[in-house]
PDB file of C-alpha atoms in Angstrom:
ATOM      1  CA  MET A   1     -39.238  56.255  97.609  1.00  0.00           C
ATOM      2  CA  GLU A   2     -39.041  56.814  93.913  1.00  0.00           C
ATOM      3  CA  VAL A   3     -37.874  53.191  93.429  1.00  0.00           C
ATOM      4  CA  LYS A   4     -40.419  51.567  95.612  1.00  0.00           C
ATOM      5  CA  GLU A   5     -42.938  50.983  92.675  1.00  0.00           C
ATOM      6  CA  PHE A   6     -40.499  48.930  91.035  1.00  0.00           C
ATOM      7  CA  GLY A   7     -39.996  46.397  93.831  1.00  0.00           C
ATOM      8  CA  ILE A   8     -36.380  48.105  94.986  1.00  0.00           C
ATOM      9  CA  LYS A   9     -35.859  48.210  98.697  1.00  0.00           C
ATOM     10  CA  VAL A  10     -33.235  50.861  99.552  1.00  0.00           C
ATOM     11  CA  VAL A  11     -31.082  50.271 102.412  1.00  0.00           C
ATOM     12  CA  VAL A  12     -28.523  52.419 103.950  1.00  0.00           C
ATOM     13  CA  LEU A  13     -25.525  50.865 105.680  1.00  0.00           C
ATOM     14  CA  GLU A  14     -23.567  53.385 107.876  1.00  0.00           C
ATOM     15  CA  PRO A  15     -20.283  51.991 109.125  1.00  0.00           C
ATOM     16  CA  GLY A  16     -18.320  53.102 111.927  1.00  0.00           C
ATOM     17  CA  MET A  17     -14.752  52.496 112.420  1.00  0.00           C
ATOM     18  CA  ILE A  18     -13.861  49.368 110.408  1.00  0.00           C
ATOM     19  CA  ASN A  19     -10.286  47.902 110.222  1.00  0.00           C
ATOM     20  CA  THR A  20      -9.386  47.747 106.727  1.00  0.00           C
ATOM     21  CA  GLY A  21      -5.939  48.854 106.345  1.00  0.00           C
ATOM     22  CA  PHE A  22      -6.838  52.111 104.909  1.00  0.00           C
ATOM     23  CA  ASN A  23      -5.071  54.038 107.462  1.00  0.00           C
ATOM     24  CA  ALA A  24      -1.721  52.561 106.592  1.00  0.00           C
ATOM     25  CA  GLY A  25      -2.020  53.226 103.079  1.00  0.00           C
ATOM     26  CA  VAL A  26      -2.927  56.797 103.752  1.00  0.00           C
ATOM     27  CA  SER A  27       0.203  57.317 105.883  1.00  0.00           C
ATOM     28  CA  GLN A  28       2.373  55.673 103.137  1.00  0.00           C
ATOM     29  CA  ASN A  29       0.822  57.203 100.057  1.00  0.00           C
ATOM     30  CA  PHE A  30      -1.261  60.280 100.793  1.00  0.00           C
ATOM     31  CA  SER A  31       1.421  61.935 102.862  1.00  0.00           C
ATOM     32  CA  TYR A  32       3.920  61.662  99.883  1.00  0.00           C
ATOM     33  CA  GLU A  33       1.484  62.607  97.145  1.00  0.00           C
ATOM     34  CA  SER A  34      -0.041  65.506  99.026  1.00  0.00           C
ATOM     35  CA  LYS A  35       3.154  66.642 100.848  1.00  0.00           C
ATOM     36  CA  ASN A  36       2.906  70.146  99.103  1.00  0.00           C
ATOM     37  CA  GLY A  37      -0.734  70.125  97.916  1.00  0.00           C
ATOM     38  CA  ALA A  38      -3.558  72.145  99.070  1.00  0.00           C
ATOM     39  CA  TYR A  39      -4.992  69.593 101.217  1.00  0.00           C
ATOM     40  CA  SER A  40      -1.664  68.774 102.843  1.00  0.00           C
ATOM     41  CA  HIS A  41      -2.672  70.067 106.357  1.00  0.00           C
ATOM     42  CA  LEU A  42      -5.885  67.959 106.233  1.00  0.00           C
ATOM     43  CA  VAL A  43      -4.041  64.774 105.003  1.00  0.00           C
ATOM     44  CA  ASN A  44      -1.116  65.226 107.778  1.00  0.00           C
ATOM     45  CA  GLY A  45      -3.886  65.981 110.370  1.00  0.00           C
ATOM     46  CA  TYR A  46      -6.105  62.800 109.583  1.00  0.00           C
ATOM     47  CA  ILE A  47      -2.808  60.976 109.858  1.00  0.00           C
ATOM     48  CA  LYS A  48      -1.971  62.450 113.170  1.00  0.00           C
ATOM     49  CA  ALA A  49      -5.641  61.864 114.295  1.00  0.00           C
ATOM     50  CA  MET A  50      -5.393  57.977 113.395  1.00  0.00           C
ATOM     51  CA  GLU A  51      -2.139  57.652 115.014  1.00  0.00           C
ATOM     52  CA  ASN A  52      -3.461  59.152 118.109  1.00  0.00           C
ATOM     53  CA  ASN A  53      -6.447  56.892 118.167  1.00  0.00           C
ATOM     54  CA  PRO A  54      -5.331  53.452 119.137  1.00  0.00           C
ATOM     55  CA  ALA A  55      -8.660  52.146 119.803  1.00  0.00           C
ATOM     56  CA  PRO A  56      -9.192  49.211 117.096  1.00  0.00           C
ATOM     57  CA  GLY A  57     -12.228  49.407 114.870  1.00  0.00           C
ATOM     58  CA  SER A  58     -14.397  46.428 114.164  1.00  0.00           C
ATOM     59  CA  GLY A  59     -13.293  44.005 111.914  1.00  0.00           C
ATOM     60  CA  PRO A  60     -14.548  44.046 108.217  1.00  0.00           C
ATOM     61  CA  GLU A  61     -16.610  41.082 108.631  1.00  0.00           C
ATOM     62  CA  VAL A  62     -19.372  42.974 110.417  1.00  0.00           C
ATOM     63  CA  ILE A  63     -20.032  44.499 107.315  1.00  0.00           C
ATOM     64  CA  SER A  64     -20.345  41.407 105.370  1.00  0.00           C
ATOM     65  CA  ARG A  65     -22.418  39.877 108.017  1.00  0.00           C
ATOM     66  CA  THR A  66     -24.776  42.839 108.146  1.00  0.00           C
ATOM     67  CA  VAL A  67     -24.974  42.682 104.217  1.00  0.00           C
ATOM     68  CA  LEU A  68     -25.797  39.036 104.170  1.00  0.00           C
ATOM     69  CA  LYS A  69     -28.673  40.023 106.818  1.00  0.00           C
ATOM     70  CA  ILE A  70     -30.006  42.646 104.725  1.00  0.00           C
ATOM     71  CA  ILE A  71     -30.117  40.445 101.468  1.00  0.00           C
ATOM     72  CA  ASN A  72     -31.809  37.656 103.357  1.00  0.00           C
ATOM     73  CA  ALA A  73     -34.224  39.990 105.177  1.00  0.00           C
ATOM     74  CA  ARG A  74     -37.795  39.795 103.833  1.00  0.00           C
ATOM     75  CA  ASN A  75     -38.432  43.365 105.055  1.00  0.00           C
ATOM     76  CA  PRO A  76     -34.984  44.872 106.028  1.00  0.00           C
ATOM     77  CA  LYS A  77     -34.779  48.141 108.038  1.00  0.00           C
ATOM     78  CA  THR A  78     -34.019  51.326 106.179  1.00  0.00           C
ATOM     79  CA  ARG A  79     -30.685  52.003 107.981  1.00  0.00           C
ATOM     80  CA  TYR A  80     -28.172  49.889 109.708  1.00  0.00           C
ATOM     81  CA  LEU A  81     -25.311  51.353 111.933  1.00  0.00           C
ATOM     82  CA  VAL A  82     -22.588  48.829 111.937  1.00  0.00           C
ATOM     83  CA  GLY A  83     -19.176  48.853 113.750  1.00  0.00           C
ATOM     84  CA  ARG A  84     -17.578  50.632 116.546  1.00  0.00           C
ATOM     85  CA  GLY A  85     -18.606  53.971 117.108  1.00  0.00           C
ATOM     86  CA  GLY A  86     -21.284  54.231 114.238  1.00  0.00           C
ATOM     87  CA  LYS A  87     -24.050  54.783 116.554  1.00  0.00           C
ATOM     88  CA  LEU A  88     -22.344  57.279 118.479  1.00  0.00           C
ATOM     89  CA  LEU A  89     -21.216  59.348 115.449  1.00  0.00           C
ATOM     90  CA  VAL A  90     -24.546  59.166 114.011  1.00  0.00           C
ATOM     91  CA  GLY A  91     -26.032  60.271 117.325  1.00  0.00           C
ATOM     92  CA  ILE A  92     -23.978  63.180 117.518  1.00  0.00           C
ATOM     93  CA  ARG A  93     -24.873  64.509 114.140  1.00  0.00           C
ATOM     94  CA  ARG A  94     -28.524  64.017 114.771  1.00  0.00           C
ATOM     95  CA  ILE A  95     -28.337  65.743 118.169  1.00  0.00           C
ATOM     96  CA  PHE A  96     -25.849  68.781 117.044  1.00  0.00           C
ATOM     97  CA  GLY A  97     -26.627  68.925 113.381  1.00  0.00           C
ATOM     98  CA  ASP A  98     -24.006  68.499 110.269  1.00  0.00           C
ATOM     99  CA  LYS A  99     -22.169  71.916 110.666  1.00  0.00           C
ATOM    100  CA  PHE A 100     -21.276  71.085 114.291  1.00  0.00           C
ATOM    101  CA  PHE A 101     -20.449  67.594 113.405  1.00  0.00           C
ATOM    102  CA  ASP A 102     -18.237  68.704 110.345  1.00  0.00           C
ATOM    103  CA  ARG A 103     -16.441  71.151 112.638  1.00  0.00           C
ATOM    104  CA  MET A 104     -15.715  68.404 114.978  1.00  0.00           C
ATOM    105  CA  MET A 105     -14.321  66.248 112.342  1.00  0.00           C
ATOM    106  CA  LEU A 106     -12.134  68.998 110.959  1.00  0.00           C
ATOM    107  CA  MET A 107     -10.939  69.936 114.579  1.00  0.00           C
ATOM    108  CA  SER A 108      -9.715  66.265 114.856  1.00  0.00           C
ATOM    109  CA  MET A 109      -7.590  66.643 111.897  1.00  0.00           C
ATOM    110  CA  ARG A 110      -5.599  69.758 113.149  1.00  0.00           C
TER     111      ARG A 110
END
């Protein structure tokens, strides 16, 4: 709102699960770096959660296509939910609230 008078349109792009190769890097690097750290239980839980979720995410091209769509739109929407599971995750957060969503995410990493 505060930048509207300058002709700047703010758009929020909320990605769901996107295949980026990030998980492979987490498994290889974070577990070594965080082996004895304060967050080791969360890192290990995250790695287990990703290994137990074989469903593929969307390809990264869905993000680039959406960014191109936003750039070319005369009047873009305020929010874009992109990728597998994006709408579901945002819906859960809206219905049940942030605290529930955060607990759910933490439980998935145990």
